[in-house]
XYZ file of C-alpha atoms in Angstrom:
332
model
C 97.542 -101.233 145.716
C 95.346 -102.039 142.717
C 96.763 -100.397 139.625
C 96.515 -100.583 135.855
C 98.850 -99.636 133.037
C 96.996 -98.113 130.101
C 98.848 -98.785 126.833
C 98.071 -98.357 123.144
C 97.409 -102.061 122.571
C 98.436 -104.968 124.790
C 99.299 -107.109 121.754
C 101.947 -104.656 120.525
C 103.757 -104.164 123.841
C 107.487 -105.002 123.840
C 109.093 -106.865 126.728
C 112.320 -104.816 126.960
C 110.559 -101.487 127.267
C 109.983 -99.376 130.359
C 106.280 -100.179 130.774
C 107.019 -103.889 131.162
C 109.712 -103.120 133.698
C 107.399 -100.890 135.734
C 104.589 -103.455 135.673
C 106.951 -106.246 136.698
C 108.288 -104.157 139.590
C 104.715 -103.556 140.772
C 103.796 -107.241 140.521
C 106.998 -108.250 142.308
C 106.093 -105.804 145.058
C 102.852 -107.682 145.723
C 100.479 -105.231 144.053
C 97.477 -106.215 141.949
C 98.451 -105.199 138.420
C 96.408 -104.962 135.220
C 97.120 -104.103 131.598
C 94.542 -102.191 129.534
C 94.544 -101.088 125.918
C 93.023 -97.779 124.847
C 90.348 -99.770 122.994
C 89.447 -101.950 125.996
C 87.460 -99.414 128.062
C 83.690 -99.309 128.410
C 81.293 -96.886 130.087
C 78.629 -98.804 132.026
C 75.196 -98.653 130.437
C 73.226 -98.251 133.653
C 75.477 -97.299 136.569
C 77.978 -95.085 134.743
C 80.998 -97.033 135.929
C 84.101 -97.185 133.792
C 84.871 -100.804 132.996
C 87.584 -102.489 130.950
C 88.626 -105.803 129.468
C 91.865 -106.089 131.419
C 94.666 -108.635 131.471
C 96.161 -109.453 134.843
C 99.924 -109.140 135.308
C 101.303 -111.586 137.851
C 104.927 -112.343 138.660
C 106.166 -115.910 138.815
C 109.509 -116.962 140.247
C 112.194 -116.910 137.593
C 110.202 -114.641 135.294
C 112.149 -112.776 132.663
C 110.675 -109.687 131.046
C 109.789 -111.866 128.046
C 107.947 -114.550 130.030
C 106.242 -111.945 132.219
C 104.816 -110.045 129.242
C 104.021 -113.200 127.265
C 101.799 -114.477 130.082
C 99.919 -111.164 130.070
C 99.442 -111.158 126.311
C 98.374 -114.800 126.201
C 95.998 -114.550 129.165
C 92.244 -114.186 128.976
C 90.695 -110.754 129.344
C 88.620 -110.120 132.466
C 86.089 -107.374 133.054
C 87.244 -105.046 135.822
C 85.772 -101.885 137.318
C 88.250 -99.073 136.791
C 86.530 -96.877 139.391
C 87.733 -99.361 142.040
C 91.415 -99.028 141.143
C 93.826 -97.125 143.353
C 95.974 -95.877 140.479
C 96.245 -95.793 136.694
C 99.554 -95.224 134.914
C 99.037 -93.682 131.473
C 101.650 -95.301 129.217
C 99.958 -94.976 125.828
C 101.652 -92.845 123.188
C 99.041 -90.722 121.428
C 101.455 -89.829 118.612
C 101.744 -93.509 117.676
C 97.981 -93.692 117.193
C 97.589 -90.369 115.418
C 97.993 -91.737 111.878
C 96.506 -95.244 111.845
C 94.061 -95.023 114.774
C 93.153 -91.333 115.155
C 90.111 -92.285 117.236
C 92.457 -93.737 119.878
C 94.935 -90.861 120.051
C 93.194 -88.630 122.648
C 91.442 -91.326 124.656
C 94.192 -92.120 127.156
C 93.967 -88.574 128.497
C 90.154 -88.565 128.251
C 89.724 -91.796 130.228
C 92.433 -90.659 132.627
C 90.619 -87.420 133.358
C 87.360 -89.284 133.983
C 89.060 -91.621 136.435
C 90.849 -88.785 138.194
C 87.474 -87.102 138.745
C 86.278 -90.352 140.342
C 89.096 -90.374 142.898
C 91.606 -92.649 141.156
C 95.243 -91.510 141.201
C 96.232 -90.993 137.553
C 99.822 -90.344 136.472
C 100.940 -88.373 134.675
C 98.159 -85.829 135.148
C 95.927 -86.281 132.069
C 95.117 -82.619 131.493
C 98.771 -81.639 131.705
C 99.604 -84.513 129.352
C 97.425 -82.951 126.674
C 99.736 -79.909 126.740
C 102.901 -81.927 127.194
C 102.249 -84.077 124.122
C 103.150 -80.970 122.149
C 106.683 -79.626 122.292
C 105.055 -76.271 123.103
C 104.968 -77.424 126.729
C 108.680 -76.714 127.031
C 107.977 -73.040 126.276
C 106.147 -72.790 129.621
C 109.412 -73.265 131.517
C 112.069 -70.645 132.349
C 113.787 -69.186 129.293
C 117.224 -69.858 130.740
C 116.858 -73.637 130.441
C 115.517 -73.867 126.881
C 116.995 -73.057 123.480
C 115.824 -70.151 121.361
C 112.957 -71.453 119.243
C 110.195 -70.721 116.755
C 106.891 -72.538 116.222
C 105.308 -71.945 112.819
C 103.827 -73.365 109.625
C 105.401 -70.663 107.478
C 108.462 -71.884 105.506
C 109.638 -68.294 105.061
C 109.583 -67.750 108.821
C 111.731 -70.848 109.273
C 114.245 -69.516 106.758
C 114.331 -66.123 108.508
C 114.892 -67.809 111.872
C 117.784 -69.881 110.539
C 119.277 -66.849 108.825
C 119.197 -65.004 112.155
C 120.164 -67.787 114.529
C 122.335 -69.964 112.295
C 122.859 -73.633 113.081
C 119.389 -75.022 113.951
C 117.266 -78.142 114.294
C 113.760 -78.380 112.779
C 111.230 -81.039 113.765
C 107.469 -81.603 114.068
C 105.720 -79.955 116.998
C 103.975 -83.282 117.553
C 106.487 -86.041 116.993
C 108.488 -88.814 118.586
C 111.309 -91.290 118.040
C 113.336 -88.906 115.902
C 110.948 -88.888 112.945
C 111.495 -85.971 110.521
C 114.180 -84.319 112.654
C 116.657 -82.356 110.537
C 119.796 -80.400 111.284
C 120.216 -77.150 109.335
C 123.690 -75.633 109.199
C 122.571 -72.249 107.863
C 119.959 -70.566 105.661
C 121.941 -71.559 102.562
C 121.381 -75.249 103.316
C 120.799 -76.919 99.950
C 117.908 -79.078 101.146
C 116.248 -76.547 103.464
C 113.039 -76.393 101.409
C 112.718 -80.196 101.292
C 113.411 -80.525 105.019
C 110.836 -77.868 105.839
C 108.257 -79.468 103.561
C 108.743 -82.882 105.195
C 108.288 -81.469 108.702
C 105.257 -79.350 107.792
C 103.488 -82.450 106.483
C 103.063 -83.350 110.160
C 101.544 -79.958 111.043
C 103.395 -77.233 112.912
C 107.192 -77.169 112.984
C 109.395 -76.170 115.865
C 112.814 -74.784 115.023
C 115.416 -74.648 117.789
C 118.874 -73.159 117.841
C 121.516 -75.868 117.770
C 123.150 -76.209 121.179
C 126.916 -76.626 121.209
C 127.806 -80.199 122.084
C 124.702 -81.593 120.406
C 126.812 -83.416 117.846
C 128.005 -85.607 120.741
C 124.449 -86.521 121.712
C 122.198 -85.571 124.592
C 121.413 -86.673 128.125
C 118.231 -88.522 129.071
C 117.393 -87.730 132.689
C 114.444 -89.311 134.483
C 112.699 -87.024 136.946
C 110.358 -88.506 139.549
C 108.218 -86.093 141.559
C 110.512 -83.199 140.708
C 113.806 -84.926 141.542
C 116.181 -87.102 139.556
C 115.049 -90.690 139.909
C 117.512 -92.808 141.837
C 117.926 -96.242 143.368
C 120.667 -97.438 145.698
C 122.483 -94.145 145.238
C 122.557 -94.426 141.443
C 120.877 -91.763 139.309
C 118.633 -92.687 136.383
C 120.413 -90.701 133.689
C 122.557 -91.560 130.708
C 123.995 -90.016 127.572
C 122.588 -90.895 124.155
C 125.206 -90.802 121.427
C 124.258 -90.615 117.736
C 125.538 -93.201 115.285
C 127.670 -92.169 112.323
C 126.558 -88.913 110.707
C 122.983 -89.136 111.990
C 122.427 -86.132 114.334
C 119.586 -87.884 116.140
C 120.610 -89.627 119.351
C 117.283 -91.444 119.897
C 117.821 -95.098 120.767
C 115.023 -95.929 118.307
C 117.093 -94.409 115.473
C 120.239 -96.346 116.271
C 121.775 -94.133 118.946
C 123.649 -95.848 121.752
C 123.617 -95.144 125.462
C 126.683 -94.513 127.603
C 127.062 -93.604 131.293
C 126.489 -90.024 132.397
C 128.036 -88.439 135.447
C 125.391 -85.938 136.488
C 126.988 -82.561 137.151
C 125.849 -79.383 138.863
C 124.720 -78.161 135.428
C 122.128 -80.932 135.029
C 121.095 -80.629 138.671
C 120.453 -76.917 138.174
C 118.297 -77.625 135.112
C 116.146 -80.081 137.047
C 115.907 -77.685 139.982
C 114.669 -74.918 137.674
C 111.903 -77.201 136.374
C 110.988 -79.036 139.550
C 108.317 -76.744 141.014
C 106.311 -76.532 137.795
C 106.613 -80.261 137.039
C 105.194 -81.020 140.471
C 102.435 -78.412 140.151
C 101.443 -79.854 136.757
C 101.196 -83.384 138.142
C 104.152 -84.641 136.111
C 104.907 -87.679 138.245
C 107.552 -89.197 135.941
C 109.169 -87.525 132.933
C 112.256 -87.966 130.825
C 114.222 -84.824 130.002
C 116.452 -84.589 126.938
C 119.233 -82.189 127.874
C 122.348 -80.760 126.227
C 124.508 -78.675 128.532
C 122.206 -76.334 130.434
C 119.352 -76.506 127.901
C 116.347 -78.849 127.740
C 115.437 -79.911 124.209
C 112.349 -81.987 125.003
C 110.155 -83.077 127.888
C 109.043 -86.689 127.428
C 105.947 -86.923 129.591
C 103.583 -89.294 127.840
C 105.499 -92.571 127.995
C 109.122 -91.819 128.909
C 111.363 -94.753 128.082
C 114.949 -95.865 128.476
C 114.932 -97.721 131.795
C 116.617 -100.645 130.019
C 119.649 -98.437 129.402
C 119.794 -97.414 133.066
C 119.745 -101.050 134.168
C 122.376 -102.118 131.634
C 124.743 -99.239 132.371
C 124.522 -99.192 136.171
C 123.311 -102.700 137.045
C 120.359 -101.323 138.995
C 116.594 -101.579 138.534
C 115.157 -98.148 139.343
C 111.543 -99.154 138.654
C 110.757 -100.165 142.263
C 111.449 -96.558 143.284
C 108.736 -95.404 140.853
C 106.219 -97.919 142.192
C 107.019 -97.040 145.803
C 106.435 -93.354 145.064
C 103.115 -94.208 143.402
C 102.081 -96.253 146.427
C 102.867 -93.336 148.743
C 100.772 -91.083 146.543
C 97.736 -93.378 146.700
C 98.067 -93.736 150.461
C 98.201 -89.971 150.956
C 94.736 -89.442 149.465
C 92.932 -92.281 151.243
């Protein structure tokens, strides 16, 4: 299988993260693997082919994640024809580019859609990703598995919602890594106006009812082709616990990961979402779950595989690559 991982910028990739682990698993499995940045693509002047300045990703015996990625980043770029690839894995985060490189923000999905139309397997589905980048995507799923919520740019509407619902969480509709996420105890919250103002600087706000148990963190569950990702009988899921008084459990904000014993409650949540995730071409997603409610669907570049490996001593990434290989073979 010839496949490429499309990232924001090869130079800024981090060795511990999930993309590196997926690429290493593919290279270890004998596949031809490339890294591309959003700014490395080119549309052929005469023949209309999509080309790119790619960096090859090869595995050498004894490679650590650090040495594997360093060899990619230090290697010379080569021109490759993207039309000839079997698969492209979209791992760029458009939100990261939105402020400093707005030109780059939509292009992962744009290039992905072009390649899909040319017969290349692209995951996750680029058109569905455009919807899933917004937290509005969660509203398309059954009401029973999502918290009561409001999407608005009206501060007064936010106050009315909190006054009606009580304990709530407000955050940007487009956001990641726990930025500008605030917990509101009630409508008499002293800093409600300042919290609302900070969130609305990023556009629309989404306000969700606070789910009981949220103060103890949430569960990150990886779902591959509509089922919980697993390897050697171990499920790719863990609990993220906030640090100190910070309500955010994101690992990027200092939260820590602990083992999670997946119960019938989490299995029922995934089952309720499975059919639509498959229909939307959501090959691999990360669900953030508290109890029987999903707070977010991480579809663009779901991360946390390092926590799975550390907690359960298993590398689940080969299961992802094997599923991708089966998908490419099914359309040949």
